[in-house]
XYZ file of C-alpha atoms in Angstrom:
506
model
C -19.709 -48.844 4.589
C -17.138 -50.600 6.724
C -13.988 -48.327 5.937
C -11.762 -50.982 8.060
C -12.006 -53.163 4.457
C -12.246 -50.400 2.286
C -10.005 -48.512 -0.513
C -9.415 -45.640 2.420
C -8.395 -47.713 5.116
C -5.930 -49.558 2.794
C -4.707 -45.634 2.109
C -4.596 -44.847 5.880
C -2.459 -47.743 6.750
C -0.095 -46.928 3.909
C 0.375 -43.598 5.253
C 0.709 -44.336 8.923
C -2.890 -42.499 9.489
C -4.857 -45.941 10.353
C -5.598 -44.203 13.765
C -7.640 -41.982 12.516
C -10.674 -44.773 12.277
C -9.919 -46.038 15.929
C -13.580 -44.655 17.244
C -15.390 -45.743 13.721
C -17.558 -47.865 15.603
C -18.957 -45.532 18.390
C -19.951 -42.963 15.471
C -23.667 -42.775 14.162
C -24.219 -42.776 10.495
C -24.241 -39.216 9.995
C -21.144 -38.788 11.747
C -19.578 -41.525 9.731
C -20.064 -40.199 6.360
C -18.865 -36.970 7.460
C -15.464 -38.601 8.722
C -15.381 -40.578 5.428
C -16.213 -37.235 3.176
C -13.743 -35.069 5.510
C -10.309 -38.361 4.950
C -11.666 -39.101 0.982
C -10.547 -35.390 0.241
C -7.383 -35.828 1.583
C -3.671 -36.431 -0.126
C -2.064 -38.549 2.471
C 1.034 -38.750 1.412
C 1.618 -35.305 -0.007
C 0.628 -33.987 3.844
C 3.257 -36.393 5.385
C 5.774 -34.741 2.602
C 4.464 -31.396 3.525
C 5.577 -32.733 7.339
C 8.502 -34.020 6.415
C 9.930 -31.253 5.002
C 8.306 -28.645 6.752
C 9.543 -29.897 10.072
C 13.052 -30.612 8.311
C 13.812 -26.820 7.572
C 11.894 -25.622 10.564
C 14.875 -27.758 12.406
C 17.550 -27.064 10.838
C 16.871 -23.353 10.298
C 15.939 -22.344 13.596
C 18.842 -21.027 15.342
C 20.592 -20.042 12.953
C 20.266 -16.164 12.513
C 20.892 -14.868 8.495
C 22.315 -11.247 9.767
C 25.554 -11.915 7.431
C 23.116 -13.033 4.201
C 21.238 -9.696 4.249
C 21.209 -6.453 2.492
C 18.747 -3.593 2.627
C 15.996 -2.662 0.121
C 18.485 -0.422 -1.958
C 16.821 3.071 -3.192
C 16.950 2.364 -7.117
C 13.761 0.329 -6.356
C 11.886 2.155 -3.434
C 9.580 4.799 -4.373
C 8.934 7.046 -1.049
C 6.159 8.946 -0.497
C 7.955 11.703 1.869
C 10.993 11.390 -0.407
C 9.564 11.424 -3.887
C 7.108 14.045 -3.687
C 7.771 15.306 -7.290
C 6.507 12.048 -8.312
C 3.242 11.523 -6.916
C 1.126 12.776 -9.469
C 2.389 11.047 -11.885
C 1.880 7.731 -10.225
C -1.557 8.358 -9.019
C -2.269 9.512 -12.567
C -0.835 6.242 -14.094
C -2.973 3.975 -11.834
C -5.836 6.009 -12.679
C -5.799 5.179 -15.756
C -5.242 1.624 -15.485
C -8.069 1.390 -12.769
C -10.271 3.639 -15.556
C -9.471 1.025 -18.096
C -10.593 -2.003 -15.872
C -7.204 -3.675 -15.305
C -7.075 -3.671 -11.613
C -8.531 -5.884 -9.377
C -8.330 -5.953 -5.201
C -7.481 -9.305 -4.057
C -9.024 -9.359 -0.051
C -7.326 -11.778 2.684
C -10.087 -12.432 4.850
C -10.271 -15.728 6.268
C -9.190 -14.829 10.134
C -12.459 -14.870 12.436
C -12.246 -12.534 15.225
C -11.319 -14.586 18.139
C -8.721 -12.613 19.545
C -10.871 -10.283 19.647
C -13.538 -11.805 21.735
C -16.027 -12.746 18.704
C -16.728 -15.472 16.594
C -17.489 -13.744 13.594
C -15.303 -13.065 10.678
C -12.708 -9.800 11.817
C -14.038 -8.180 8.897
C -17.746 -7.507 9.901
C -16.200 -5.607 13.241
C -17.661 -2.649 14.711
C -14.538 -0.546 15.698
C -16.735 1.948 17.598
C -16.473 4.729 14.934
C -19.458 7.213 14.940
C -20.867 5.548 12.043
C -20.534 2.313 12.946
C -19.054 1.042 10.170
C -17.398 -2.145 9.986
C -13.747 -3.044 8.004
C -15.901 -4.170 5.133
C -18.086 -1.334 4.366
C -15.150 1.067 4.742
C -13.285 -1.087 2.144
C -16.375 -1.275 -0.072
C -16.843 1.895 -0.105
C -13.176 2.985 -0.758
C -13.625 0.726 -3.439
C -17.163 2.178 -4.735
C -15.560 5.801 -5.107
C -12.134 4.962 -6.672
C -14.211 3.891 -9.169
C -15.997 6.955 -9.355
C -12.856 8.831 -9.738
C -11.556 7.102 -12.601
C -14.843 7.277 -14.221
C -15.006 10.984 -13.576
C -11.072 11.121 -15.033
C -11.503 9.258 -17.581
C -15.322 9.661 -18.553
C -16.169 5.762 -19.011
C -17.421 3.255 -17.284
C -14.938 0.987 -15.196
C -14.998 -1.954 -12.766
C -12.581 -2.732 -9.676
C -13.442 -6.725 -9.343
C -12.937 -7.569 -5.710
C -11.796 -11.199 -5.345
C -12.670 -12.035 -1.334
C -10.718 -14.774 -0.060
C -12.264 -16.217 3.258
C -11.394 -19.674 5.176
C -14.041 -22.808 5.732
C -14.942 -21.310 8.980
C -16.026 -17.811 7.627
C -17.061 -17.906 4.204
C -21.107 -18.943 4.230
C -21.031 -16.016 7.250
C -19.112 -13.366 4.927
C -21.307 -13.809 1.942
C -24.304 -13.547 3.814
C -23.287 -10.480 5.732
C -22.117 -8.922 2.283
C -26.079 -10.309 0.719
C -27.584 -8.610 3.447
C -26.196 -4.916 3.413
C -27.096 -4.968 -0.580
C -22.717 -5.754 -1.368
C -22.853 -1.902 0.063
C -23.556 -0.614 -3.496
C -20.688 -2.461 -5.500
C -22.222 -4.755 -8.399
C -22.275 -8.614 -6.596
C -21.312 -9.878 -9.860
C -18.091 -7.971 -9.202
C -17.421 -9.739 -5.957
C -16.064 -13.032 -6.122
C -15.709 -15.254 -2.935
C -13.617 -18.047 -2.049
C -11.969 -20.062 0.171
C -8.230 -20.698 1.335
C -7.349 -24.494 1.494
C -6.986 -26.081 5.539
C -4.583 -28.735 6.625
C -4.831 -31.301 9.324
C -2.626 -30.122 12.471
C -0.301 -32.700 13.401
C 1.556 -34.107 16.060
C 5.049 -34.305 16.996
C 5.618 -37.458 14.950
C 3.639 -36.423 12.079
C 0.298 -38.455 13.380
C -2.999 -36.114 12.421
C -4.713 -34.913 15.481
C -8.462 -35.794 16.243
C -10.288 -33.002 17.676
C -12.952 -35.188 18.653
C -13.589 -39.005 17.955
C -15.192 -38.163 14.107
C -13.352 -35.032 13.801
C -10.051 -34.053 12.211
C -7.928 -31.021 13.983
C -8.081 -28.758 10.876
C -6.394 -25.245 10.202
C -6.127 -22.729 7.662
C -3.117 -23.233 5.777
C -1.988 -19.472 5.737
C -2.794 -16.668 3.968
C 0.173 -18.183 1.078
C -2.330 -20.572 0.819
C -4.077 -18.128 -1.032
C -1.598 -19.511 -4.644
C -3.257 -22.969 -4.435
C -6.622 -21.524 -3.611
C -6.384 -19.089 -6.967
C -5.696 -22.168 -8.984
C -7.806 -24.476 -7.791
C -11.072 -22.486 -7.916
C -10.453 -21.119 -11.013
C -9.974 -17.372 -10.027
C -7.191 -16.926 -12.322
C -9.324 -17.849 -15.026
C -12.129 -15.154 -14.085
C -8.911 -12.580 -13.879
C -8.206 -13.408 -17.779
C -11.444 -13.906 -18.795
C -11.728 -9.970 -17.150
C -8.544 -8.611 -18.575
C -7.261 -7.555 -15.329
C -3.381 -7.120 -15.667
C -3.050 -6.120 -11.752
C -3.774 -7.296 -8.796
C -3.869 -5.123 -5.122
C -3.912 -7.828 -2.235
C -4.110 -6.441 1.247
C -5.296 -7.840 4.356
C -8.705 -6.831 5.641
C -7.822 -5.989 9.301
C -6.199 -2.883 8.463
C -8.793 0.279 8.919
C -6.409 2.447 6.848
C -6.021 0.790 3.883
C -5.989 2.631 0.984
C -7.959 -0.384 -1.227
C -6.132 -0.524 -4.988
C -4.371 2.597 -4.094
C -3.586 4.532 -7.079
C -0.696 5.802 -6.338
C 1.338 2.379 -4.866
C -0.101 1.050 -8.651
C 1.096 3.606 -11.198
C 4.454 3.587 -9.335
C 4.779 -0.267 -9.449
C 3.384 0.153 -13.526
C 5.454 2.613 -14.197
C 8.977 0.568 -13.032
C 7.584 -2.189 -14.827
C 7.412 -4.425 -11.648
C 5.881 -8.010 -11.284
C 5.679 -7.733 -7.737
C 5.974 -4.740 -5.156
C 5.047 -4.450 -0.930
C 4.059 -1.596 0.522
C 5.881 -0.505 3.802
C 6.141 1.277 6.502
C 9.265 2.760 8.409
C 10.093 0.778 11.185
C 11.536 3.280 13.528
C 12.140 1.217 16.692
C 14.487 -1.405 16.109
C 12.803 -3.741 18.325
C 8.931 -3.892 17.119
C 8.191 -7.373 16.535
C 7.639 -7.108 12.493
C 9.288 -8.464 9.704
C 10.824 -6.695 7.235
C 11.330 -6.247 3.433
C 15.251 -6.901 2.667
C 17.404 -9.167 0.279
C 18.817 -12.420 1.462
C 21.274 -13.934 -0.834
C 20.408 -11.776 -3.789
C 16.939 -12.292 -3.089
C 13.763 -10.097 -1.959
C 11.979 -11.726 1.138
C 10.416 -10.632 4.493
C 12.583 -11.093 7.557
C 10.888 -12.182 11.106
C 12.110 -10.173 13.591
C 13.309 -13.178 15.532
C 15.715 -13.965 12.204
C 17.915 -11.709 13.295
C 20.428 -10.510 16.053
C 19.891 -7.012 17.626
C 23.198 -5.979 16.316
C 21.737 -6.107 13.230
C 18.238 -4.528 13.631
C 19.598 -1.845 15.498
C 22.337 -0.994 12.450
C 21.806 2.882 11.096
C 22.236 4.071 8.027
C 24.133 7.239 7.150
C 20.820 9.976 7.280
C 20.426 7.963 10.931
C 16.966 5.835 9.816
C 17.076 2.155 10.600
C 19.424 0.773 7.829
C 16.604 -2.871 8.305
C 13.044 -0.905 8.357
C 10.405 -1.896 5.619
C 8.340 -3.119 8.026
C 6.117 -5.561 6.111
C 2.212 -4.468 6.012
C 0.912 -7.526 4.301
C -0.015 -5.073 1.336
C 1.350 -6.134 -2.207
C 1.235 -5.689 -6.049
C 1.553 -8.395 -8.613
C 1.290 -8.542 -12.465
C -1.126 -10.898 -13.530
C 1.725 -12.408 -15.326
C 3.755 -12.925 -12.513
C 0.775 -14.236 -9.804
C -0.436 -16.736 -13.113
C 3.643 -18.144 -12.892
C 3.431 -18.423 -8.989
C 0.498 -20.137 -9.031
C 1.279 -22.883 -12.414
C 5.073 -22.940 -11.660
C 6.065 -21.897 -8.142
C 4.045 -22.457 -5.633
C 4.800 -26.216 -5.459
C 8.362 -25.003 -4.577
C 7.546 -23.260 -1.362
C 8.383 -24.559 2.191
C 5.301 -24.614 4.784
C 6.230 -22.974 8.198
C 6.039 -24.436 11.389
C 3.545 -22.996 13.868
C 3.827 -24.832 17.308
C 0.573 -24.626 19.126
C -1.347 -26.242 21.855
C -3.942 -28.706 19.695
C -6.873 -30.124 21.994
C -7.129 -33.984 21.287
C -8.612 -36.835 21.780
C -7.247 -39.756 24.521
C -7.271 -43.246 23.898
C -10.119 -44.137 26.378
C -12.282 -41.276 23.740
C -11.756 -38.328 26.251
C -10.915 -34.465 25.087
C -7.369 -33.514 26.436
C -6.908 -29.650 26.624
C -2.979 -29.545 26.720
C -1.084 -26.539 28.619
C 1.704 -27.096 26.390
C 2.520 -27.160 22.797
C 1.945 -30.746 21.686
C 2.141 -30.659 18.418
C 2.301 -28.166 14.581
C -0.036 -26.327 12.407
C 1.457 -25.731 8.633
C 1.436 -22.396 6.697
C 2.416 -20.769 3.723
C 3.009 -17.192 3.841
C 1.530 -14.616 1.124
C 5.339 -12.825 0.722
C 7.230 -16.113 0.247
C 6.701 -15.624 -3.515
C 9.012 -12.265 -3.853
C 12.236 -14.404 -4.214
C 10.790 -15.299 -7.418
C 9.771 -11.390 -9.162
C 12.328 -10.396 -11.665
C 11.468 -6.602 -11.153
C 10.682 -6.001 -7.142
C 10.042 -2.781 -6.308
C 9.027 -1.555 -2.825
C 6.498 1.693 -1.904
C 7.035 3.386 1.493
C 4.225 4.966 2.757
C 3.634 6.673 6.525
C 2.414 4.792 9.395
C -0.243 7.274 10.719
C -2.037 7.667 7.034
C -2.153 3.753 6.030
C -1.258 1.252 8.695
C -3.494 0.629 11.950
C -4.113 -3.386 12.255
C -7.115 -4.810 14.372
C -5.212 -7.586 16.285
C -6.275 -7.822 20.128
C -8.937 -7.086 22.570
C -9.075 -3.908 24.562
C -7.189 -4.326 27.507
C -4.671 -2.151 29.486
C -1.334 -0.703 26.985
C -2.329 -3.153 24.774
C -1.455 -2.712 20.934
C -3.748 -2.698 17.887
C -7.043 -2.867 19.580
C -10.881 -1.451 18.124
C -9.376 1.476 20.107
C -6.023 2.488 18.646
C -7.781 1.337 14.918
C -10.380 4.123 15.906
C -8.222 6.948 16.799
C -6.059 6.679 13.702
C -9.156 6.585 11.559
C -10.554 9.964 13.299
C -6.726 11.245 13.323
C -6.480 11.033 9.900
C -9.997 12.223 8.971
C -8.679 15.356 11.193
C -5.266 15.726 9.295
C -7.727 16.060 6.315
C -10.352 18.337 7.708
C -7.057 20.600 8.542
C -5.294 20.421 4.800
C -8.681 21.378 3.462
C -9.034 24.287 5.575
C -11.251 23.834 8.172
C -11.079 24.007 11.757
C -11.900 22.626 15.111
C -13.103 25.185 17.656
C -13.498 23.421 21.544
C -16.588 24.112 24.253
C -14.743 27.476 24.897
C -14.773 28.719 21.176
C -11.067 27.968 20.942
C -9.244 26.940 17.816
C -7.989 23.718 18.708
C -3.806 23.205 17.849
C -3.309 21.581 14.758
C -0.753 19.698 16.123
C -2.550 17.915 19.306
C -0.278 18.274 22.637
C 1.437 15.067 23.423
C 3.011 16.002 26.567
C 1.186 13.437 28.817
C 0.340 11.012 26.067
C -3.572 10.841 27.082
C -4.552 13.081 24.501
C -7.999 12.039 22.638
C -7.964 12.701 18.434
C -10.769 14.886 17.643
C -13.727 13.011 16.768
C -14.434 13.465 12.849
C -15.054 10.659 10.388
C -15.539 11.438 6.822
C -17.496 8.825 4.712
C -15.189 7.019 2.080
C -18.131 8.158 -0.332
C -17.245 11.940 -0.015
C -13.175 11.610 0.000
C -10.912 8.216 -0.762
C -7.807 9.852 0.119
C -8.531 13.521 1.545
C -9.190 14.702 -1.563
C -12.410 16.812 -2.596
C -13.026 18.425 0.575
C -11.860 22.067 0.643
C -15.385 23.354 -0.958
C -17.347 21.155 2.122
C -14.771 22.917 4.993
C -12.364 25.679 3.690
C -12.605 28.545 5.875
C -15.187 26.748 8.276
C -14.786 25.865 12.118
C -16.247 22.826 13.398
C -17.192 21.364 16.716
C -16.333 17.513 17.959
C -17.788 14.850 16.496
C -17.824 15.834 12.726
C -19.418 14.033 10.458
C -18.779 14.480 6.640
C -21.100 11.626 4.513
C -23.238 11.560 1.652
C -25.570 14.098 3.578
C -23.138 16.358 3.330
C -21.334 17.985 6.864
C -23.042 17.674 10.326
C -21.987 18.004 14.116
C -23.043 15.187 16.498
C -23.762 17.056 19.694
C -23.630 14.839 23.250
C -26.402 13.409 22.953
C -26.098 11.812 19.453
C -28.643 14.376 17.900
């Protein structure tokens, strides 16, 4: 097929895209019907009105900072857990029983391949270095595997916590065969549903798509809020009905501390009769680069860090916390209800952000051009974009040290959110438990070791413990295993029950 006299060349030129065929010729047959498969799938015009506007707002909005439009998350609607202890029980209980009776399912955001990272795998099949060598996956799989066993034990019948896996083009096939070969870690596969975020062509300054190479569109993800259009148009919210799931946990899988369809963050958000809640953290320093969970004009969004003066994020409330600081986790709740309106009604309505980034293209003359400077835009929706439009928002606080601990960047000197720091706060917390159970750490000396680790030079290690999500999903369970019992470095509590790893990995 000569596309030069075809139906898609005709649509190219009307779109300003005609440049797109300008190396037709030098391509070999196979390479040609991939180009023409790759441009048939594609709405021309709706991505030069996703440019359009996208680059419109990015514009106009830029400099100006919104410190006089916002208000803080005010307490009627934040549920704490340091400042509502009373209440805890109750809300675990409540999502309990909804998890017992099958109406939660764990929406995953996976699509992000490890590059930063130094691999070209997807970020969740990565080795963090923990002494069991588990990856983000099988510690989420198996949080998942034993919440269900709680609720079964509760409740005495039979329940299922569908996981819905959303991964991009570029890590799907490699996701679902990882997930084939370890057996889907014990889950039932028919309970784990993959599939795969939309991508967008990147685009240049004058809204021109980008060849990568002379057959090859410059394609990206279009952001984990691309996750709305994804639901609808591979039919996931149909498999939610068709399930009777009535709530849905989405998190993002490079967190090692996630508590997966956390009980306790789901009866609360039941129990106020939310459509939509996020799950933060305090910010405490009122520079860290993270957005946060505040009203602007009425309504709930996440501010960027870089929306804002430092007037503003350094402004302190009366008890002397941050008056701006739920820091956003990328961990939310929505009624089926509400994510089936975002997805029919919504999502059409929200604005694509601007990402400026340095594209490699092709030159005229057919050559790859590796720019050193931005040279053109990659679009993205963002997962929290759709809280202006919950009637009943609530927000969960939890603490830092027990639930947040991203894997972001290679190791390297000071740097933040490495395998390294994701590590330690695994074995930190595994610790904390280890202590509220009862047990103890003795060092080489026969030594109790402080509960409370000395900071004083800030080189201190955590003591080396992991406990299996199998035995405990939250700490619970695990004062008959270790009350009254001292234990040397590296404990390890799994299915085999409680064993020291001595130097030599014996």
């Amino acid at each position: 097929m000569d596309p030069n006299a075809s139906e898609l060349a005709k649509r190219l030129a009307e779109a300003g895209q005609s440049h797109l065929l300008q190396f037709w010729k030098e391509l070999d047959p196979e390479e040609q019907s991939a180009l023409t498969l790759d441009l048939q799938g594609m709405d021309f015009q709706e991505i030069n009105g996703f440019f359009e506007k996208a680059t419109e707002t990015s514009g106009s909005s830029k400099r100006e900072k919104m410190d006089a439009r916002l208000e803080p998350v005010p307490r009627e609607v934040l549920g704490s857990v340091t400042r509502d202890r009373e209440s805890l029980k109750d809300w675990e209980e409540a999502g309990l029983l909804c998890i017992s009776q099958s109406k939660v399912a764990v929406l995953l955001l996976a699509g992000g391949q490890g590059t930063r990272l130094g691999v070209s795998y997807p970020k969740g099949m990565y080795d963090v270095g923990l002494p069991s060598h588990k990856t983000l996956f099988q510690i989420q799989a198996e949080r998942i595997f034993k919440l269900q066993q709680l609720a079964e034990q509760k409740h005495k019948i039979k329940c299922c916590l569908p996981w819905y896996i959303m991964t991009s083009g570029r890590t799907m096939q490699s996701t679902k065969d990882y997930f084939s070969r370890h057996s889907y870690f014990g889950l039932d596969k028919n309970n784990i549903i993959f599939f795969q975020q939309g991508m967008l062509p990147a685009m240049d300054y004058s809204g021109k798509i980008i060849l990568e190479n002379k057959g090859k569109l410059a394609m990206a993800p279009d952001g984990n809020g691309g996750l709305y259009r994804a639901l609808r148009n591979q039919g996931i919210m149909d498999d939610m009905e068709r399930r009777g799931v009535e709530f849905i946990h989405v998190y993002c899988v490079d967190n090692i501390l996630v508590k997966v369809a956390d009980p306790s963050f789901v009866g609360f958000c039941v129990k106020k009769g939310a459509d939509c809640g996020a799950k933060v953290v305090e910010k405490t320093n009122p520079t860290e680069a993270v957005g946060v969970v505040c009203k602007v004009d009425g309504r709930y969004r996440v501010v960027e860090y870089s929306e804002i003066t430092l007037a503003t994020a350094e402004k302190r409330s009366a008890d002397g916390r941050l008056m701006f600081n739920a820091g956003n986790v990328a961990n939310h709740f929505f009624s089926f209800s509400f994510l089936r309106d975002v997805v029919h009604k919504y999502e059409p309505e929200l604005q694509h952000h601007v990402a400026q980034k340095k594209i490699p293209y092709v030159g005229t003359e057919g050559q790859l051009i590796k720019p050193d400077k931005p040279n053109g835009i990659k679009m993205e929706k963002f997962v929290f974009d759709i809280f202006q439009f919950a009637k009943t928002f609530v927000v969960y606080e939890v603490l830092r040290e027990d639930e947040f601990s991203p894997l972001k960047n290679a190791e390297s000197q000071d740097a933040k959110d490495t395998p390294t720091t994701a590590r330690h706060a695994l074995m930190s917390l595994h610790h904390r438990w280890v202590l509220n159970a009862g047990g103890h750490f003795i060092d080489e000396n026969g030594r109790q070791v402080p509960a409370i680790p000395s900071l004083k030079d800030g080189t201190d290690l955590p003591i080396k413990c992991e406990i299996s999500p199998l035995v405990s999903y939250g700490g619970e369970g695990l004062e008959e295993l270790v009350k009254g019992r001292e234990f040397h470095a590296t404990l390890m509590i799994d299915g085999n029950g409680v064993h020291e790893l001595v130097k030599n990995g014996v």
